[in-house]
Amino acid sequence: MSWGDRWLAFPVMGLSSVSPLRERDTELALLSDALADALGGTGRVVLIQGSPGIGKTRLLDAVCARACASALVLRGRGGEQERQLPLGVVRELFERSVSRADTRSRLLAGAAGLAASVFGIGQGDASGSTFAVTHGLYWLSANLAEMRPLVLAVDDAHWADEASQDWLAYLIPRIEGERILLALTVRPRELDPASRLAAALASFPDLVVIEPRELTLRATATVVEELAGQADMAFSTSVRRATGGNPLLVRTLVASLIAAGVEPTARNAERVEAAGGDRIGRIVLPRMHRLGRNAVALARAAAILGETRSLRDVGELAELDRSSAAAATDSAGNR
């Protein structure tokens, strides 16, 4: 059994089948090593980066599931709509722990008390705009890690508010002596290269960088058979060509075709090819809505590319700068 099979499997798209991670043994081994180091007292920072749908969140889920038995796992997520809320991601990470009356005094002991106002305790600046608050949040993390090894997992860190990003940047160079694993997922082109977070990641000497790749034809064929049963290789080849091997698109496209009554036969391979970006986008979009805004952006990008393109180009389109991506989404909505 591979690492992907051992770590976890998820139900997908409301189907009864499960979805083991495919072709991610190397990535999962790196995460396992980083977690082991953190549990042993050597803090680690892991950056999982790649295009939308490539499986960054699945890998983050995997290391969190792995860590639950031996560490406190705290999760946060950046969001385009929440970027104006100072320390929104930080609050998401720590608020539940700090709210517990039985441990609050210990967590906010010493310099960590400088961050108490962030959680509505006492008086002071809750905006995160001062060095004292940033320093206090670092000590809050250290106090948590002293009680139990700590995993801080931030999905879509490129969309975290500026104050939360600045705190992450402050934590990174101070993490090595702590029992802390910091794991971030990022779309590289969405993270401002001038930000403190980008600078901290670039300068951290022991940064573990994980870049999941597209699925091979073999893995794509396996996923097709997981969802559709026995499938002709010609059909799987067409799915691989249409999606570029993007795991999210592979699973969503196949599930959509199954729902439309398309059997995974060689005869129907041409139907996958002929669909093109526009038709596949129209099929996939309703189901993508269930998977969140990132998935919707992918489907909309596919629709915009038109019938002369395959979904291979979707990742590149979704990786445009924020203003271009927003304009593309608006165009899709007006079609």
CSV table of N, CA and C in Angstrom, one decimal, residues 116-270:
chain,number,residue,atom,x,y,z
A,116,ALA,N,-3.2,39.5,24.1
A,116,ALA,CA,-4.5,39.2,24.7
A,116,ALA,C,-5.6,40.0,24.0
A,117,SER,N,-5.3,41.2,23.7
A,117,SER,CA,-6.4,42.1,23.1
A,117,SER,C,-6.8,41.6,21.8
A,118,VAL,N,-6.0,40.8,21.1
A,118,VAL,CA,-6.4,40.3,19.8
A,118,VAL,C,-7.7,39.4,19.9
A,119,PHE,N,-7.8,38.8,21.1
A,119,PHE,CA,-8.9,37.8,21.4
A,119,PHE,C,-9.9,38.4,22.3
A,120,GLY,N,-9.9,39.8,22.4
A,120,GLY,CA,-10.9,40.5,23.2
A,120,GLY,C,-10.7,40.4,24.7
A,121,ILE,N,-9.5,40.1,25.1
A,121,ILE,CA,-9.2,40.0,26.5
A,121,ILE,C,-8.3,41.2,26.9
A,122,GLY,N,-8.8,42.0,27.9
A,122,GLY,CA,-8.1,43.1,28.4
A,122,GLY,C,-8.2,44.3,27.4
A,123,GLN,N,-7.3,45.2,27.6
A,123,GLN,CA,-7.2,46.4,26.8
A,123,GLN,C,-6.0,46.4,25.9
A,124,GLY,N,-6.0,47.1,24.8
A,124,GLY,CA,-4.9,47.2,23.9
A,124,GLY,C,-5.3,47.1,22.5
A,125,ASP,N,-4.2,47.1,21.6
A,125,ASP,CA,-4.4,47.2,20.2
A,125,ASP,C,-4.7,45.8,19.7
A,126,ALA,N,-5.9,45.6,19.1
A,126,ALA,CA,-6.3,44.3,18.6
A,126,ALA,C,-6.1,44.2,17.1
A,127,SER,N,-5.5,45.2,16.5
A,127,SER,CA,-5.4,45.2,15.0
A,127,SER,C,-4.1,44.5,14.5
A,128,GLY,N,-3.2,44.2,15.4
A,128,GLY,CA,-2.0,43.6,14.9
A,128,GLY,C,-1.0,44.5,14.3
A,129,SER,N,-1.2,45.8,14.5
A,129,SER,CA,-0.3,46.8,13.8
A,129,SER,C,0.9,47.1,14.6
A,130,THR,N,1.0,46.6,15.8
A,130,THR,CA,2.2,46.9,16.7
A,130,THR,C,3.1,45.7,16.8
A,131,PHE,N,4.4,46.0,17.0
A,131,PHE,CA,5.4,45.0,17.2
A,131,PHE,C,5.0,44.1,18.5
A,132,ALA,N,4.5,44.8,19.5
A,132,ALA,CA,4.2,44.1,20.7
A,132,ALA,C,3.2,43.0,20.5
A,133,VAL,N,2.1,43.2,19.7
A,133,VAL,CA,1.1,42.2,19.4
A,133,VAL,C,1.8,41.1,18.6
A,134,THR,N,2.5,41.4,17.6
A,134,THR,CA,3.2,40.4,16.8
A,134,THR,C,4.1,39.5,17.7
A,135,HIS,N,4.9,40.1,18.5
A,135,HIS,CA,5.8,39.4,19.5
A,135,HIS,C,4.9,38.5,20.4
A,136,GLY,N,3.8,39.1,20.9
A,136,GLY,CA,3.0,38.3,21.8
A,136,GLY,C,2.4,37.1,21.2
A,137,LEU,N,2.0,37.2,19.9
A,137,LEU,CA,1.5,36.1,19.2
A,137,LEU,C,2.5,35.0,19.0
A,138,TYR,N,3.8,35.4,18.8
A,138,TYR,CA,4.8,34.4,18.7
A,138,TYR,C,4.9,33.6,20.0
A,139,TRP,N,4.9,34.3,21.1
A,139,TRP,CA,5.0,33.6,22.4
A,139,TRP,C,3.8,32.8,22.7
A,140,LEU,N,2.6,33.2,22.2
A,140,LEU,CA,1.4,32.3,22.3
A,140,LEU,C,1.7,31.0,21.6
A,141,SER,N,2.3,31.0,20.5
A,141,SER,CA,2.6,29.8,19.7
A,141,SER,C,3.6,29.0,20.5
A,142,ALA,N,4.6,29.6,21.1
A,142,ALA,CA,5.6,28.9,21.9
A,142,ALA,C,5.0,28.3,23.1
A,143,ASN,N,4.1,29.0,23.8
A,143,ASN,CA,3.5,28.4,25.0
A,143,ASN,C,2.6,27.2,24.6
A,144,LEU,N,1.9,27.3,23.5
A,144,LEU,CA,1.1,26.1,23.0
A,144,LEU,C,2.1,24.9,22.7
A,145,ALA,N,3.2,25.2,22.1
A,145,ALA,CA,4.1,24.1,21.7
A,145,ALA,C,4.8,23.6,22.9
A,146,GLU,N,4.9,24.3,24.0
A,146,GLU,CA,5.5,23.8,25.2
A,146,GLU,C,4.6,22.8,25.8
A,147,MET,N,3.3,23.0,25.7
A,147,MET,CA,2.3,22.1,26.3
A,147,MET,C,2.2,20.8,25.4
A,148,ARG,N,2.2,21.0,24.1
A,148,ARG,CA,2.1,19.9,23.2
A,148,ARG,C,2.7,20.3,21.8
A,149,PRO,N,3.3,19.4,21.1
A,149,PRO,CA,3.8,19.8,19.7
A,149,PRO,C,2.6,20.4,18.9
A,150,LEU,N,3.0,21.4,18.1
A,150,LEU,CA,2.0,22.2,17.5
A,150,LEU,C,2.1,22.2,16.0
A,151,VAL,N,1.0,22.0,15.3
A,151,VAL,CA,1.0,22.1,13.8
A,151,VAL,C,0.1,23.3,13.5
A,152,LEU,N,0.6,24.3,12.8
A,152,LEU,CA,-0.1,25.4,12.3
A,152,LEU,C,-0.2,25.2,10.8
A,153,ALA,N,-1.4,25.1,10.3
A,153,ALA,CA,-1.7,24.8,8.9
A,153,ALA,C,-2.5,25.9,8.3
A,154,VAL,N,-2.0,26.6,7.3
A,154,VAL,CA,-2.7,27.8,6.7
A,154,VAL,C,-2.9,27.5,5.3
A,155,ASP,N,-4.1,27.3,4.8
A,155,ASP,CA,-4.4,27.1,3.4
A,155,ASP,C,-4.6,28.4,2.7
A,156,ASP,N,-4.2,28.5,1.5
A,156,ASP,CA,-4.3,29.8,0.7
A,156,ASP,C,-3.7,31.0,1.5
A,157,ALA,N,-2.5,30.8,1.9
A,157,ALA,CA,-1.8,31.8,2.7
A,157,ALA,C,-1.6,33.1,1.9
A,158,HIS,N,-1.6,33.0,0.6
A,158,HIS,CA,-1.4,34.2,-0.3
A,158,HIS,C,-2.6,35.1,-0.1
A,159,TRP,N,-3.8,34.6,0.3
A,159,TRP,CA,-4.9,35.4,0.6
A,159,TRP,C,-5.1,35.8,2.0
A,160,ALA,N,-4.2,35.5,2.9
A,160,ALA,CA,-4.3,35.9,4.3
A,160,ALA,C,-4.2,37.4,4.4
A,161,ASP,N,-4.8,38.0,5.3
A,161,ASP,CA,-4.7,39.4,5.5
A,161,ASP,C,-3.3,39.8,5.8
A,162,GLU,N,-2.9,41.1,5.6
A,162,GLU,CA,-1.6,41.5,5.7
A,162,GLU,C,-1.0,41.3,7.1
A,163,ALA,N,-1.8,41.6,8.2
A,163,ALA,CA,-1.3,41.5,9.5
A,163,ALA,C,-1.0,40.0,9.8
A,164,SER,N,-1.8,39.1,9.4
A,164,SER,CA,-1.5,37.7,9.6
A,164,SER,C,-0.3,37.2,8.8
A,165,GLN,N,-0.2,37.7,7.6
A,165,GLN,CA,1.0,37.4,6.8
A,165,GLN,C,2.3,37.9,7.5
A,166,ASP,N,2.2,39.1,8.1
A,166,ASP,CA,3.4,39.7,8.8
A,166,ASP,C,3.7,38.9,10.0
A,167,TRP,N,2.7,38.4,10.7
A,167,TRP,CA,3.0,37.5,11.9
A,167,TRP,C,3.6,36.2,11.4
A,168,LEU,N,3.1,35.6,10.4
A,168,LEU,CA,3.8,34.4,9.9
A,168,LEU,C,5.2,34.6,9.5
A,169,ALA,N,5.5,35.8,8.9
A,169,ALA,CA,6.9,36.2,8.5
A,169,ALA,C,7.7,36.3,9.8
A,170,TYR,N,7.1,36.8,10.9
A,170,TYR,CA,7.9,37.0,12.1
A,170,TYR,C,8.2,35.6,12.8
A,171,LEU,N,7.2,34.7,12.6
A,171,LEU,CA,7.4,33.4,13.2
A,171,LEU,C,8.4,32.5,12.5
A,172,ILE,N,8.5,32.6,11.2
A,172,ILE,CA,9.3,31.7,10.4
A,172,ILE,C,10.8,31.6,10.9
A,173,PRO,N,11.5,32.7,11.0
A,173,PRO,CA,12.9,32.6,11.4
A,173,PRO,C,13.1,32.3,12.9
A,174,ARG,N,12.1,32.2,13.7
A,174,ARG,CA,12.2,31.9,15.1
A,174,ARG,C,11.6,30.5,15.4
A,175,ILE,N,11.3,29.7,14.4
A,175,ILE,CA,10.6,28.4,14.6
A,175,ILE,C,11.5,27.3,14.9
A,176,GLU,N,12.8,27.4,14.6
A,176,GLU,CA,13.7,26.2,14.6
A,176,GLU,C,13.8,25.5,16.0
A,177,GLY,N,13.8,26.3,17.0
A,177,GLY,CA,13.9,25.8,18.4
A,177,GLY,C,12.6,25.4,19.0
A,178,GLU,N,11.5,25.4,18.3
A,178,GLU,CA,10.2,25.1,18.8
A,178,GLU,C,9.7,23.8,18.3
A,179,ARG,N,8.8,23.2,19.0
A,179,ARG,CA,8.1,22.0,18.5
A,179,ARG,C,6.9,22.4,17.7
A,180,ILE,N,7.2,23.1,16.6
A,180,ILE,CA,6.2,23.6,15.7
A,180,ILE,C,6.4,23.2,14.3
A,181,LEU,N,5.4,22.7,13.6
A,181,LEU,CA,5.4,22.6,12.1
A,181,LEU,C,4.4,23.6,11.6
A,182,LEU,N,5.0,24.5,10.7
A,182,LEU,CA,4.2,25.5,10.0
A,182,LEU,C,4.1,25.0,8.6
A,183,ALA,N,2.8,24.8,8.1
A,183,ALA,CA,2.6,24.3,6.8
A,183,ALA,C,1.7,25.3,6.1
A,184,LEU,N,2.1,25.8,4.9
A,184,LEU,CA,1.4,26.8,4.2
A,184,LEU,C,1.1,26.2,2.8
A,185,THR,N,-0.1,26.5,2.2
A,185,THR,CA,-0.3,26.3,0.8
A,185,THR,C,-0.4,27.7,0.1
A,186,VAL,N,0.1,27.8,-1.1
A,186,VAL,CA,0.2,29.0,-1.8
A,186,VAL,C,0.1,28.8,-3.3
A,187,ARG,N,-0.5,29.7,-3.9
A,187,ARG,CA,-0.4,29.9,-5.4
A,187,ARG,C,0.7,30.9,-5.6
A,188,PRO,N,1.8,30.4,-6.2
A,188,PRO,CA,3.0,31.3,-6.3
A,188,PRO,C,2.8,32.7,-6.9
A,189,ARG,N,2.0,32.8,-7.9
A,189,ARG,CA,1.8,34.1,-8.5
A,189,ARG,C,0.8,35.0,-7.8
A,190,GLU,N,0.2,34.4,-6.8
A,190,GLU,CA,-0.8,35.2,-6.0
A,190,GLU,C,-0.1,35.8,-4.7
A,191,LEU,N,1.0,35.3,-4.3
A,191,LEU,CA,1.7,35.8,-3.2
A,191,LEU,C,2.6,37.0,-3.6
A,192,ASP,N,2.3,38.1,-3.0
A,192,ASP,CA,3.0,39.4,-3.3
A,192,ASP,C,4.5,39.2,-3.1
A,193,PRO,N,5.3,39.3,-4.1
A,193,PRO,CA,6.8,39.1,-3.9
A,193,PRO,C,7.4,40.2,-3.0
A,194,ALA,N,6.7,41.3,-2.8
A,194,ALA,CA,7.2,42.3,-2.0
A,194,ALA,C,6.7,42.2,-0.5
A,195,SER,N,5.9,41.2,-0.2
A,195,SER,CA,5.4,41.0,1.1
A,195,SER,C,6.5,40.5,2.1
A,196,ARG,N,6.3,40.7,3.3
A,196,ARG,CA,7.2,40.2,4.3
A,196,ARG,C,7.2,38.7,4.4
A,197,LEU,N,6.0,38.1,4.1
A,197,LEU,CA,5.9,36.7,4.1
A,197,LEU,C,6.8,36.1,3.0
A,198,ALA,N,6.7,36.6,1.8
A,198,ALA,CA,7.5,36.1,0.7
A,198,ALA,C,9.0,36.2,1.0
A,199,ALA,N,9.4,37.3,1.6
A,199,ALA,CA,10.8,37.5,2.0
A,199,ALA,C,11.2,36.5,3.0
A,200,ALA,N,10.4,36.3,4.0
A,200,ALA,CA,10.7,35.3,5.1
A,200,ALA,C,10.9,33.9,4.5
A,201,LEU,N,10.0,33.5,3.6
A,201,LEU,CA,10.1,32.2,3.0
A,201,LEU,C,11.3,32.1,2.2
A,202,ALA,N,11.6,33.1,1.4
A,202,ALA,CA,12.8,33.0,0.5
A,202,ALA,C,14.1,33.0,1.3
A,203,SER,N,14.1,33.6,2.5
A,203,SER,CA,15.4,33.6,3.2
A,203,SER,C,15.5,32.5,4.2
A,204,PHE,N,14.5,31.7,4.4
A,204,PHE,CA,14.6,30.6,5.4
A,204,PHE,C,15.4,29.5,4.9
A,205,PRO,N,16.5,29.2,5.5
A,205,PRO,CA,17.5,28.2,4.9
A,205,PRO,C,17.0,26.8,4.8
A,206,ASP,N,16.1,26.4,5.7
A,206,ASP,CA,15.7,25.0,5.7
A,206,ASP,C,14.2,24.8,5.3
A,207,LEU,N,13.8,25.7,4.4
A,207,LEU,CA,12.4,25.6,3.9
A,207,LEU,C,12.2,24.3,3.1
A,208,VAL,N,11.1,23.6,3.5
A,208,VAL,CA,10.7,22.4,2.7
A,208,VAL,C,9.7,22.8,1.7
A,209,VAL,N,10.1,22.8,0.4
A,209,VAL,CA,9.2,23.2,-0.7
A,209,VAL,C,8.6,22.0,-1.4
A,210,ILE,N,7.3,21.9,-1.5
A,210,ILE,CA,6.6,20.8,-2.1
A,210,ILE,C,5.8,21.3,-3.2
A,211,GLU,N,6.0,20.8,-4.4
A,211,GLU,CA,5.3,21.2,-5.6
A,211,GLU,C,4.7,20.0,-6.3
A,212,PRO,N,3.4,19.7,-5.9
A,212,PRO,CA,2.8,18.5,-6.5
A,212,PRO,C,2.6,18.7,-8.0
A,213,ARG,N,2.8,17.7,-8.8
A,213,ARG,CA,2.7,17.7,-10.2
A,213,ARG,C,1.4,17.2,-10.7
A,214,GLU,N,1.2,17.3,-12.0
A,214,GLU,CA,0.0,16.8,-12.7
A,214,GLU,C,0.0,15.2,-12.6
A,215,LEU,N,-1.1,14.6,-12.7
A,215,LEU,CA,-1.2,13.2,-12.7
A,215,LEU,C,-0.7,12.6,-14.1
A,216,THR,N,0.0,11.5,-14.0
A,216,THR,CA,0.4,10.9,-15.3
A,216,THR,C,-0.8,10.2,-15.9
A,217,LEU,N,-0.7,9.7,-17.1
A,217,LEU,CA,-1.8,8.9,-17.7
A,217,LEU,C,-2.2,7.7,-16.8
A,218,ARG,N,-1.2,7.0,-16.3
A,218,ARG,CA,-1.4,5.8,-15.5
A,218,ARG,C,-2.3,6.2,-14.3
A,219,ALA,N,-1.9,7.3,-13.6
A,219,ALA,CA,-2.7,7.7,-12.4
A,219,ALA,C,-4.1,8.2,-12.8
A,220,THR,N,-4.1,8.9,-13.9
A,220,THR,CA,-5.4,9.4,-14.4
A,220,THR,C,-6.4,8.2,-14.7
A,221,ALA,N,-5.8,7.2,-15.3
A,221,ALA,CA,-6.6,6.0,-15.6
A,221,ALA,C,-7.1,5.3,-14.4
A,222,THR,N,-6.3,5.3,-13.3
A,222,THR,CA,-6.7,4.7,-12.0
A,222,THR,C,-7.8,5.5,-11.4
A,223,VAL,N,-7.8,6.8,-11.5
A,223,VAL,CA,-8.8,7.7,-10.9
A,223,VAL,C,-10.1,7.5,-11.7
A,224,VAL,N,-10.0,7.4,-13.1
A,224,VAL,CA,-11.2,7.1,-13.9
A,224,VAL,C,-11.9,5.8,-13.5
A,225,GLU,N,-11.1,4.8,-13.2
A,225,GLU,CA,-11.7,3.5,-12.9
A,225,GLU,C,-12.2,3.5,-11.4
A,226,GLU,N,-11.6,4.3,-10.6
A,226,GLU,CA,-12.2,4.5,-9.2
A,226,GLU,C,-13.6,5.1,-9.3
A,227,LEU,N,-13.8,6.0,-10.2
A,227,LEU,CA,-15.1,6.7,-10.3
A,227,LEU,C,-16.1,5.9,-11.2
A,228,ALA,N,-15.6,5.4,-12.3
A,228,ALA,CA,-16.5,4.9,-13.3
A,228,ALA,C,-16.5,3.4,-13.5
A,229,GLY,N,-15.6,2.7,-12.7
A,229,GLY,CA,-15.5,1.3,-13.0
A,229,GLY,C,-14.5,1.0,-14.1
A,230,GLN,N,-14.6,-0.2,-14.7
A,230,GLN,CA,-13.6,-0.5,-15.8
A,230,GLN,C,-13.8,0.5,-16.9
A,231,ALA,N,-12.6,1.0,-17.4
A,231,ALA,CA,-12.6,2.0,-18.4
A,231,ALA,C,-11.6,1.7,-19.5
A,232,ASP,N,-12.0,2.0,-20.7
A,232,ASP,CA,-11.0,1.8,-21.8
A,232,ASP,C,-9.9,2.9,-21.7
A,233,MET,N,-8.7,2.4,-22.1
A,233,MET,CA,-7.6,3.4,-22.0
A,233,MET,C,-7.7,4.6,-22.9
A,234,ALA,N,-8.4,4.4,-24.0
A,234,ALA,CA,-8.6,5.5,-24.9
A,234,ALA,C,-9.4,6.6,-24.2
A,235,PHE,N,-10.4,6.2,-23.4
A,235,PHE,CA,-11.2,7.2,-22.7
A,235,PHE,C,-10.4,7.9,-21.7
A,236,SER,N,-9.6,7.2,-20.9
A,236,SER,CA,-8.7,7.8,-19.9
A,236,SER,C,-7.7,8.7,-20.5
A,237,THR,N,-7.2,8.3,-21.7
A,237,THR,CA,-6.2,9.2,-22.4
A,237,THR,C,-6.9,10.5,-22.8
A,238,SER,N,-8.1,10.4,-23.2
A,238,SER,CA,-8.8,11.7,-23.6
A,238,SER,C,-9.1,12.5,-22.3
A,239,VAL,N,-9.4,11.9,-21.2
A,239,VAL,CA,-9.6,12.7,-20.0
A,239,VAL,C,-8.2,13.3,-19.6
A,240,ARG,N,-7.2,12.6,-19.7
A,240,ARG,CA,-5.8,13.2,-19.3
A,240,ARG,C,-5.5,14.3,-20.2
A,241,ARG,N,-5.8,14.2,-21.5
A,241,ARG,CA,-5.5,15.3,-22.5
A,241,ARG,C,-6.4,16.5,-22.2
A,242,ALA,N,-7.6,16.3,-21.9
A,242,ALA,CA,-8.6,17.4,-21.7
A,242,ALA,C,-8.3,18.2,-20.4
A,243,THR,N,-7.8,17.5,-19.4
A,243,THR,CA,-7.6,18.1,-18.1
A,243,THR,C,-6.2,18.5,-17.8
A,244,GLY,N,-5.2,18.0,-18.6
A,244,GLY,CA,-3.8,18.2,-18.3
A,244,GLY,C,-3.4,17.4,-17.1
A,245,GLY,N,-4.2,16.5,-16.6
A,245,GLY,CA,-3.8,15.7,-15.4
A,245,GLY,C,-4.0,16.5,-14.1
A,246,ASN,N,-4.7,17.6,-14.1
A,246,ASN,CA,-5.0,18.3,-12.9
A,246,ASN,C,-6.0,17.4,-12.1
A,247,PRO,N,-5.6,17.0,-10.8
A,247,PRO,CA,-6.5,16.0,-10.1
A,247,PRO,C,-7.9,16.5,-9.9
A,248,LEU,N,-8.1,17.7,-9.5
A,248,LEU,CA,-9.5,18.2,-9.3
A,248,LEU,C,-10.3,18.1,-10.6
A,249,LEU,N,-9.7,18.6,-11.7
A,249,LEU,CA,-10.4,18.6,-13.0
A,249,LEU,C,-10.7,17.2,-13.5
A,250,VAL,N,-9.7,16.3,-13.2
A,250,VAL,CA,-9.9,14.9,-13.6
A,250,VAL,C,-11.2,14.3,-13.0
A,251,ARG,N,-11.2,14.4,-11.6
A,251,ARG,CA,-12.3,13.8,-10.9
A,251,ARG,C,-13.6,14.5,-11.2
A,252,THR,N,-13.6,15.8,-11.3
A,252,THR,CA,-14.8,16.6,-11.6
A,252,THR,C,-15.4,16.3,-12.9
A,253,LEU,N,-14.5,16.3,-13.9
A,253,LEU,CA,-14.9,16.0,-15.3
A,253,LEU,C,-15.5,14.6,-15.4
A,254,VAL,N,-14.8,13.6,-14.8
A,254,VAL,CA,-15.3,12.2,-14.9
A,254,VAL,C,-16.6,12.0,-14.2
A,255,ALA,N,-16.7,12.6,-13.0
A,255,ALA,CA,-18.0,12.5,-12.3
A,255,ALA,C,-19.1,13.2,-13.1
A,256,SER,N,-18.8,14.3,-13.8
A,256,SER,CA,-19.8,15.0,-14.6
A,256,SER,C,-20.2,14.2,-15.8
A,257,LEU,N,-19.3,13.5,-16.4
A,257,LEU,CA,-19.6,12.7,-17.6
A,257,LEU,C,-20.4,11.5,-17.1
A,258,ILE,N,-20.1,10.9,-16.0
A,258,ILE,CA,-20.9,9.8,-15.5
A,258,ILE,C,-22.3,10.2,-15.2
A,259,ALA,N,-22.5,11.4,-14.6
A,259,ALA,CA,-23.8,11.9,-14.3
A,259,ALA,C,-24.6,12.2,-15.6
A,260,ALA,N,-23.9,12.5,-16.7
A,260,ALA,CA,-24.5,12.7,-18.0
A,260,ALA,C,-24.8,11.4,-18.8
A,261,GLY,N,-24.4,10.3,-18.2
A,261,GLY,CA,-24.7,9.0,-18.8
A,261,GLY,C,-23.6,8.6,-19.8
A,262,VAL,N,-22.5,9.2,-19.8
A,262,VAL,CA,-21.4,8.9,-20.8
A,262,VAL,C,-20.6,7.7,-20.2
A,263,GLU,N,-20.6,6.6,-20.8
A,263,GLU,CA,-19.8,5.5,-20.4
A,263,GLU,C,-18.4,5.6,-20.8
A,264,PRO,N,-17.4,5.1,-19.9
A,264,PRO,CA,-16.0,5.3,-20.2
A,264,PRO,C,-15.4,4.3,-21.2
A,265,THR,N,-15.9,4.4,-22.4
A,265,THR,CA,-15.5,3.5,-23.5
A,265,THR,C,-14.7,4.2,-24.5
A,266,ALA,N,-14.0,3.4,-25.3
A,266,ALA,CA,-13.2,4.0,-26.4
A,266,ALA,C,-14.1,4.8,-27.4
A,267,ARG,N,-15.3,4.3,-27.6
A,267,ARG,CA,-16.2,5.0,-28.5
A,267,ARG,C,-16.5,6.4,-28.0
A,268,ASN,N,-16.6,6.5,-26.7
A,268,ASN,CA,-16.9,7.9,-26.2
A,268,ASN,C,-15.7,8.7,-25.9
A,269,ALA,N,-14.5,8.2,-26.2
A,269,ALA,CA,-13.3,9.0,-26.0
A,269,ALA,C,-13.3,10.3,-26.9
A,270,GLU,N,-13.9,10.2,-28.1
A,270,GLU,CA,-14.0,11.4,-28.9
A,270,GLU,C,-14.9,12.4,-28.3
